[in-house]
Coordinates of N, CA and C and ligand atoms in Angstrom, one line a residue:
X18 N -26.3 13.4 -20.8 CA -25.3 13.6 -21.7 C -24.3 14.6 -21.3
X19 N -23.1 14.4 -21.5 CA -22.0 15.3 -21.2 C -21.7 16.3 -22.4
X20 N -21.8 17.6 -22.2 CA -21.3 18.5 -23.1 C -19.9 18.7 -23.1
X21 N -19.5 19.4 -24.1 CA -18.0 19.8 -24.1 C -17.6 20.8 -22.8
X22 N -18.6 21.6 -22.7 CA -18.4 22.6 -21.5 C -18.3 21.8 -20.1
X23 N -19.2 20.9 -20.1 CA -19.1 20.0 -18.8 C -17.7 19.4 -18.6
X24 N -17.3 18.8 -19.7 CA -16.0 18.1 -19.5 C -14.9 19.1 -19.2
X25 N -15.0 20.3 -19.9 CA -14.0 21.4 -19.6 C -14.1 21.8 -18.1
X26 N -15.3 22.1 -17.6 CA -15.6 22.5 -16.3 C -14.9 21.4 -15.3
X27 N -15.1 20.2 -15.6 CA -14.7 19.1 -14.7 C -13.2 19.2 -14.7
X28 N -12.5 19.4 -15.9 CA -11.1 19.4 -16.0 C -10.6 20.7 -15.1
X29 N -11.3 21.7 -15.2 CA -10.9 22.9 -14.4 C -10.9 22.6 -12.9
X30 N -12.0 21.9 -12.5 CA -12.0 21.6 -11.1 C -11.0 20.8 -10.7
X31 N -10.7 19.8 -11.6 CA -9.6 18.8 -11.2 C -8.4 19.5 -11.1
X32 N -8.1 20.4 -12.0 CA -6.8 21.3 -11.9 C -6.7 22.0 -10.6
X33 N -7.8 22.6 -10.3 CA -7.9 23.3 -9.1 C -7.5 22.5 -7.7
X34 N -8.3 21.3 -7.8 CA -8.0 20.3 -6.8 C -6.5 19.9 -6.6
X35 N -5.9 19.8 -7.8 CA -4.5 19.4 -7.9 C -3.6 20.4 -7.3
X36 N -4.1 21.7 -7.6 CA -3.3 22.9 -7.0 C -3.3 22.9 -5.5
X37 N -4.6 22.7 -5.0 CA -4.8 22.7 -3.7 C -4.0 21.6 -3.0
X38 N -3.8 20.5 -3.6 CA -3.1 19.3 -3.0 C -1.7 19.5 -2.9
X39 N -1.1 20.5 -3.6 CA 0.3 20.7 -3.6 C 1.1 20.9 -2.2
X40 N 0.4 21.7 -1.4 CA 1.2 21.7 0.0 C 1.4 20.5 0.5
X41 N 0.5 19.5 0.5 CA 0.8 18.3 1.2 C 1.9 17.4 0.5
X42 N 2.0 17.6 -0.8 CA 3.0 16.9 -1.5 C 4.5 17.6 -1.1
X43 N 4.5 18.8 -1.0 CA 5.7 19.5 -0.5 C 6.1 19.0 0.9
X44 N 5.2 18.8 1.7 CA 5.4 18.4 3.1 C 6.1 17.0 3.2
X45 N 5.8 16.3 2.2 CA 6.2 14.7 2.3 C 7.7 14.5 2.3
X46 N 8.6 15.1 1.6 CA 10.0 14.8 1.6 C 10.6 15.0 3.0
X47 N 10.0 16.1 3.7 CA 10.5 16.3 5.0 C 10.1 15.1 6.0
X48 N 8.9 14.6 5.8 CA 8.4 13.4 6.7 C 9.3 12.2 6.3
X49 N 9.6 12.0 5.1 CA 10.3 10.9 4.7 C 11.7 10.9 5.2
X50 N 12.3 12.0 5.4 CA 13.7 12.1 6.0 C 13.8 11.6 7.4
X51 N 12.7 11.6 8.1 CA 12.7 11.1 9.5 C 11.8 10.0 9.7
X52 N 12.2 8.8 9.3 CA 11.3 7.7 9.5 C 10.8 7.5 10.9
X53 N 11.8 7.6 11.8 CA 11.4 7.3 13.2 C 10.2 8.2 13.7
X54 N 10.2 9.4 13.1 CA 9.2 10.4 13.6 C 7.9 9.9 13.1
X55 N 7.9 9.4 11.8 CA 6.6 8.9 11.3 C 6.1 7.7 12.2
X56 N 7.0 6.8 12.6 CA 6.6 5.6 13.3 C 6.0 6.0 14.7
X57 N 6.6 7.2 15.3 CA 6.1 7.7 16.5 C 4.6 8.3 16.3
X58 N 4.5 9.0 15.2 CA 3.2 9.6 14.9 C 2.2 8.6 14.7
X59 N 2.5 7.5 14.1 CA 1.5 6.4 13.8 C 1.1 5.8 15.1
X60 N 2.0 5.6 15.9 CA 1.8 4.9 17.2 C 1.3 5.9 18.3
X61 N 1.1 7.2 17.9 CA 0.7 8.2 18.9 C -0.6 7.8 19.7
X62 N -0.7 7.8 20.9 CA -1.9 7.5 21.6 C -3.1 8.5 21.2
X63 N -4.3 8.0 21.3 CA -5.5 8.9 20.9 C -5.5 10.1 21.6
X64 N -5.2 10.3 22.9 CA -5.4 11.3 23.7 C -4.5 12.6 23.1
X65 N -3.4 12.2 22.4 CA -2.6 13.3 22.0 C -3.0 13.7 20.5
X66 N -4.0 13.0 20.0 CA -4.3 13.5 18.6 C -4.9 14.9 18.7
X67 N -4.5 15.8 17.7 CA -4.8 17.2 17.7 C -6.2 17.4 16.9
X68 N -5.9 18.0 15.7 CA -7.1 18.4 15.0 C -8.1 17.2 14.6
X69 N -7.4 16.2 13.9 CA -8.2 15.0 13.6 C -7.7 13.8 14.2
X70 N -8.5 13.1 14.8 CA -8.1 11.8 15.5 C -7.8 10.9 14.4
X71 N -6.7 10.8 13.8 CA -6.5 10.1 12.6 C -5.0 9.5 12.6
X72 N -4.8 8.3 12.1 CA -3.4 7.8 12.3 C -2.5 8.5 11.2
X73 N -3.0 9.4 10.2 CA -2.2 10.1 9.4 C -2.6 11.6 9.3
X74 N -1.7 12.4 9.2 CA -2.0 13.9 9.3 C -1.8 14.5 8.0
X75 N -1.3 13.9 7.0 CA -0.9 14.6 5.8 C -2.0 14.7 4.7
X76 N -3.1 15.3 5.2 CA -4.1 15.7 4.1 C -4.8 16.9 4.8
X77 N -5.5 17.6 3.7 CA -6.3 18.8 4.2 C -7.7 18.3 4.3
X78 N -8.3 18.7 5.6 CA -9.8 18.2 5.7 C -10.5 18.9 4.5
X79 N -11.5 17.9 4.1 CA -12.3 18.4 3.0 C -13.5 19.4 3.4
X80 N -13.5 20.4 2.7 CA -14.6 21.3 2.9 C -15.4 21.3 1.8
X81 N -16.8 20.6 1.9 CA -17.7 20.6 0.7 C -18.1 22.1 0.4
X82 N -18.4 22.2 -0.8 CA -19.0 23.5 -1.3 C -20.5 23.5 -0.9
X83 N -21.2 24.6 -0.8 CA -22.6 24.7 -0.5 C -23.3 23.9 -1.5
X84 N -24.2 23.0 -0.9 CA -25.1 22.2 -1.8 C -24.3 21.1 -2.6
X85 N -23.1 20.8 -2.3 CA -22.3 19.7 -2.9 C -23.0 18.4 -2.4
X86 N -23.2 17.4 -3.3 CA -23.7 16.2 -2.9 C -22.7 15.4 -2.3
X87 N -23.2 14.6 -1.1 CA -22.4 13.7 -0.4 C -21.7 12.7 -1.2
X88 N -20.6 12.5 -1.2 CA -19.8 11.4 -1.8 C -19.9 11.6 -3.5
X89 N -19.8 12.9 -3.9 CA -19.6 13.0 -5.3 C -18.3 12.7 -5.6
X90 N -17.9 12.7 -6.9 CA -16.7 12.2 -7.5 C -15.4 12.9 -6.7
X91 N -15.6 14.2 -6.4 CA -14.5 14.8 -5.8 C -14.2 14.3 -4.2
X92 N -15.3 14.1 -3.6 CA -15.1 13.6 -2.2 C -14.6 12.2 -2.3
X93 N -15.1 11.4 -3.2 CA -14.6 10.0 -3.4 C -13.1 10.0 -3.7
X94 N -12.7 10.9 -4.5 CA -11.3 11.2 -4.9 C -10.4 11.5 -3.6
X95 N -11.0 12.3 -2.8 CA -10.4 12.8 -1.6 C -10.0 11.6 -0.7
X96 N -11.0 10.8 -0.6 CA -10.8 9.6 0.4 C -9.9 8.6 -0.2
X97 N -10.0 8.4 -1.5 CA -9.1 7.4 -2.1 C -7.7 7.9 -2.0
X98 N -7.4 9.2 -2.2 CA -6.2 9.8 -1.9 C -5.7 9.6 -0.6
X99 N -6.5 9.9 0.4 CA -6.1 9.5 1.8 C -5.7 8.1 2.1
X100 N -6.6 7.2 1.5 CA -6.3 5.7 1.8 C -5.0 5.3 1.1
X101 N -4.7 5.8 -0.2 CA -3.6 5.4 -0.9 C -2.3 5.9 -0.2
X102 N -2.5 7.3 0.3 CA -1.3 7.7 1.0 C -1.0 6.9 2.3
X103 N -2.0 6.5 3.1 CA -1.9 5.7 4.3 C -1.2 4.3 3.9
X104 N -1.8 3.8 2.9 CA -1.3 2.4 2.4 C 0.3 2.5 2.1
X105 N 0.6 3.6 1.5 CA 2.1 3.8 1.2 C 2.8 3.8 2.3
X106 N 2.3 4.5 3.3 CA 3.0 4.7 4.6 C 3.2 3.4 5.3
X107 N 2.1 2.6 5.3 CA 2.1 1.3 5.9 C 3.1 0.4 5.4
X108 N 3.1 0.4 3.9 CA 4.1 -0.4 3.2 C 5.5 -0.1 3.5
X109 N 5.8 1.2 3.7 CA 7.1 1.7 4.1 C 7.5 1.1 5.5
X110 N 6.4 1.2 6.3 CA 6.6 0.8 7.7 C 7.0 -0.7 7.8
X111 N 6.1 -1.4 7.0 CA 6.5 -2.8 6.9 C 7.9 -3.1 6.5
X112 N 8.3 -2.5 5.4 CA 9.7 -2.6 5.0 C 10.8 -2.3 6.0
X113 N 10.4 -1.2 6.7 CA 11.4 -0.8 7.7 C 11.5 -1.9 8.8
X114 N 10.5 -2.4 9.2 CA 10.4 -3.5 10.2 C 11.3 -4.7 9.8
X115 N 11.0 -5.1 8.5 CA 11.8 -6.2 7.9 C 13.2 -5.9 8.0
X116 N 13.6 -4.8 7.4 CA 15.1 -4.4 7.5 C 15.7 -4.3 8.8
X117 N 14.9 -3.7 9.7 CA 15.3 -3.6 11.0 C 15.7 -4.9 11.7
X118 N 14.8 -5.9 11.4 CA 14.9 -7.3 12.0 C 16.2 -7.9 11.2
X119 N 16.3 -7.7 9.9 CA 17.5 -8.2 9.2 C 18.8 -7.7 9.9
X120 N 18.8 -6.3 10.1 CA 20.0 -5.7 10.6 C 20.3 -6.2 12.0
X121 N 19.2 -6.3 12.8 CA 19.5 -6.6 14.1 C 19.8 -8.0 14.4
X122 N 19.4 -8.9 13.6 CA 19.5 -10.2 13.8 C 20.9 -10.6 14.1
X123 N 21.1 -11.1 15.2 CA 22.4 -11.5 15.7 C 22.4 -12.6 16.6
X124 N 23.5 -13.4 16.7 CA 23.4 -14.5 17.6 C 24.1 -14.0 18.9
X125 N 23.3 -13.6 19.9 CA 23.8 -13.3 21.3 C 24.3 -14.6 22.0
X126 N 25.5 -14.5 22.5 CA 25.8 -15.7 23.3 C 25.1 -15.7 24.7
X127 N 24.7 -14.6 25.1 CA 23.9 -14.6 26.4 C 22.6 -15.0 26.2
X128 N 22.1 -16.1 26.8 CA 20.6 -16.4 26.7 C 19.6 -15.3 27.0
X129 N 19.9 -14.4 27.9 CA 19.0 -13.4 28.3 C 19.0 -12.4 27.3
X130 N 20.0 -12.1 26.5 CA 20.0 -11.2 25.4 C 19.2 -11.7 24.3
X131 N 19.4 -13.0 24.1 CA 18.7 -13.7 23.0 C 17.2 -13.7 23.3
X132 N 16.9 -13.9 24.6 CA 15.4 -13.8 24.8 C 14.8 -12.4 24.7
X133 N 15.6 -11.4 25.0 CA 15.1 -10.0 24.7 C 14.9 -9.8 23.4
X134 N 15.9 -10.3 22.6 CA 15.7 -10.0 21.1 C 14.6 -10.9 20.4
X135 N 14.3 -12.1 21.0 CA 13.1 -12.7 20.4 C 11.8 -12.1 20.8
X136 N 11.9 -11.6 22.0 CA 10.6 -10.7 22.5 C 10.4 -9.6 21.6
X137 N 11.4 -8.9 21.4 CA 11.5 -7.8 20.5 C 10.9 -8.1 19.0
X138 N 11.4 -9.2 18.5 CA 11.1 -9.6 17.2 C 9.5 -10.0 17.2
X139 N 9.1 -10.7 18.2 CA 7.8 -11.2 18.1 C 6.7 -10.0 18.3
X140 N 7.1 -8.9 18.9 CA 6.4 -7.7 19.0 C 6.3 -7.1 17.5
X141 N 7.6 -7.1 16.9 CA 7.6 -6.6 15.5 C 6.8 -7.2 14.6
X142 N 6.8 -8.6 14.7 CA 6.1 -9.5 13.8 C 4.6 -9.3 14.0
X143 N 4.2 -9.1 15.2 CA 2.8 -8.9 15.4 C 2.4 -7.4 14.9
X144 N 3.3 -6.6 15.0 CA 3.0 -5.2 14.4 C 2.8 -5.4 12.9
X145 N 3.7 -6.1 12.2 CA 3.8 -6.2 10.9 C 2.4 -7.0 10.4
X146 N 2.0 -7.9 11.2 CA 0.8 -8.6 10.8 C -0.5 -7.7 10.9
X147 N -0.4 -6.9 11.9 CA -1.5 -5.9 12.0 C -1.4 -4.9 10.8
X148 N -0.3 -4.4 10.5 CA -0.1 -3.5 9.3 C -0.8 -4.1 8.0
X149 N -0.3 -5.5 7.9 CA -0.7 -6.3 6.6 C -2.2 -6.3 6.5
X150 N -2.8 -6.5 7.8 CA -4.3 -6.7 7.8 C -4.9 -5.3 7.4
X151 N -4.3 -4.3 7.9 CA -4.8 -3.0 7.6 C -4.7 -2.7 6.1
X152 N -3.6 -3.0 5.6 CA -3.4 -2.8 4.1 C -4.6 -3.4 3.3
X153 N -4.8 -4.7 3.7 CA -5.9 -5.5 3.1 C -7.2 -4.7 3.2
X154 N -7.6 -4.2 4.5 CA -8.8 -3.5 4.6 C -8.8 -2.2 3.8
X155 N -7.7 -1.5 3.7 CA -7.6 -0.4 2.8 C -7.9 -0.8 1.4
X156 N -7.3 -1.9 1.0 CA -7.5 -2.2 -0.4 C -9.1 -2.5 -0.6
X157 N -9.7 -3.2 0.3 CA -11.1 -3.4 0.1 C -11.9 -2.2 0.1
X158 N -11.5 -1.1 0.9 CA -12.2 0.1 1.0 C -12.0 0.9 -0.3
X159 N -10.8 0.9 -0.9 CA -10.5 1.5 -2.1 C -11.4 0.8 -3.3
X160 N -11.6 -0.4 -3.3 CA -12.4 -1.1 -4.2 C -13.9 -0.5 -4.0
X161 N -14.3 -0.4 -2.8 CA -15.6 0.1 -2.7 C -15.8 1.6 -3.2
X162 N -14.8 2.4 -3.0 CA -14.7 3.7 -3.5 C -14.9 3.6 -5.0
X163 N -14.1 2.7 -5.6 CA -14.1 2.6 -7.1 C -15.6 2.2 -7.5
X164 N -16.3 1.4 -6.8 CA -17.7 1.1 -7.1 C -18.7 2.1 -6.6
X165 N -18.2 3.2 -6.1 CA -19.0 4.3 -5.6 C -19.9 3.8 -4.4
X166 N -19.5 2.9 -3.7 CA -20.3 2.2 -2.6 C -19.5 2.5 -1.3
X167 N -19.5 3.8 -1.0 CA -18.6 4.2 0.1 C -19.3 5.4 0.8
X168 N -19.1 5.4 2.1 CA -19.5 6.6 2.9 C -20.8 6.4 3.6
X169 N -21.5 5.2 3.5 CA -22.8 5.0 4.1 C -22.6 3.8 5.1
X170 N -23.4 3.9 6.2 CA -23.3 2.8 7.2 C -23.9 1.6 6.6
X171 N -23.1 0.5 6.8 CA -23.5 -0.8 6.2 C -24.7 -1.3 7.0
X172 N -24.8 -0.9 8.3 CA -26.0 -1.4 9.1 C -27.2 -0.6 8.9
X173 N -27.2 0.7 8.9 CA -28.5 1.5 8.9 C -28.6 2.4 7.6
X174 N -27.5 2.4 7.0 CA -27.6 3.2 5.6 C -27.4 4.7 5.6
X175 N -27.2 5.3 6.9 CA -27.1 6.7 7.1 C -25.6 7.1 6.6
X176 N -25.4 8.4 6.3 CA -24.2 8.9 5.8 C -23.3 8.8 7.1
X177 N -22.1 8.3 6.8 CA -21.0 8.2 7.9 C -20.5 9.7 8.2
X178 N -20.4 10.3 7.2 CA -19.9 11.7 7.3 C -18.5 12.0 7.1
X179 N -18.1 13.2 6.6 CA -16.8 13.4 6.2 C -15.7 13.4 7.3
X180 N -16.1 14.0 8.4 CA -15.2 14.1 9.5 C -14.8 12.7 10.0
X181 N -15.9 11.9 10.3 CA -15.6 10.6 10.8 C -14.8 9.8 9.9
X182 N -15.0 9.9 8.5 CA -14.3 9.0 7.6 C -12.8 9.7 7.4
X183 N -12.7 10.8 7.7 CA -11.3 11.3 7.6 C -10.5 10.8 8.8
X184 N -11.2 10.6 10.0 CA -10.5 10.0 11.1 C -10.4 8.5 10.9
X185 N -11.4 7.8 10.3 CA -11.3 6.4 10.1 C -11.9 6.1 8.7
X186 N -10.9 6.3 7.7 CA -11.4 6.2 6.3 C -11.8 4.8 5.9
X187 N -11.5 3.7 6.9 CA -12.0 2.4 6.4 C -13.3 2.1 7.2
X188 N -13.9 3.1 7.9 CA -15.1 2.8 8.7 C -16.2 2.4 7.6
X189 N -17.1 1.3 8.1 CA -18.1 0.9 7.3 C -19.4 1.0 8.1
X190 N -19.3 1.8 9.3 CA -20.5 1.9 10.1 C -20.6 3.3 10.6
X191 N -21.8 3.9 10.9 CA -21.8 5.3 11.5 C -21.5 5.0 13.1
X192 N -21.3 6.2 13.7 CA -21.0 6.1 15.1 C -21.8 5.3 15.9
X193 N -23.1 5.6 15.8 CA -24.0 4.9 16.5 C -24.2 3.4 16.4
X194 N -24.1 2.9 15.1 CA -24.2 1.5 14.9 C -22.8 0.8 15.5
X195 N -21.8 1.5 15.3 CA -20.5 1.0 15.7 C -20.5 0.8 17.3
X196 N -21.0 1.9 17.9 CA -21.0 1.9 19.3 C -22.0 0.8 19.9
X197 N -23.1 0.6 19.2 CA -24.0 -0.4 19.6 C -23.5 -1.8 19.5
X198 N -22.7 -2.0 18.4 CA -22.1 -3.4 18.2 C -21.0 -3.5 19.2
X199 N -20.3 -2.5 19.6 CA -19.2 -2.6 20.6 C -19.9 -3.0 22.0
X200 N -20.9 -2.4 22.2 CA -21.8 -2.7 23.6 C -22.2 -4.2 23.5
X201 N -22.8 -4.6 22.3 CA -23.3 -6.0 22.3 C -22.1 -6.9 22.3
X202 N -20.9 -6.6 21.8 CA -19.8 -7.4 21.8 C -19.3 -7.5 23.2
X203 N -19.3 -6.5 24.0 CA -18.8 -6.5 25.3 C -19.7 -7.4 26.2
X204 N -21.1 -7.2 25.9 CA -22.0 -8.1 26.8 C -21.8 -9.4 26.4
X205 N -21.5 -9.8 25.1 CA -21.3 -11.3 24.7 C -20.2 -11.9 25.4
X206 N -19.0 -11.0 25.6 CA -17.7 -11.7 25.9 C -17.4 -11.2 27.4
X207 N -18.1 -10.3 27.9 CA -17.7 -9.7 29.1 C -18.2 -10.3 30.4
Ligands
ZN24 ZN1 -25.6 3.1 11.2

């Protein structure tokens, strides 16, 4: 049963969490001003990733308190937040691609120019398709967070871990099971 004090304590924790979240909010307008920079960051190859190997950098790595239960409500909120921000970035990216294609669409008299543009567009369409699939996966993940069915390996049930989930918030398997599956996959098709 929840007492009044519990509710109050929870509210305070939430308020503190919100305070902590402020720096990232401040950083956002700066990012928004340079859409091409974001695009490059998203496309950055793994080798150049610094602190966290993650497609998005605008979050503070979660530091659990001593004795804090894995995937308690604060941790779930943290990952929901990351996923929703990532989703927003992807949506903006899709919009940019569409607008870019609309702006660039031109009838080049030279067949070579036309071919180049068609090639460019088909690459952009594939990127958009990939982004849409990713958005769908993010939505499914957020649904699982809402059902508090998040953060454990679908195959073996072990905790996936905060750091791995911050790098791959849509991960449904621990590193070991994922690696094993990839090896099996290669053997099957290799
Ligand atoms: Zn596993």
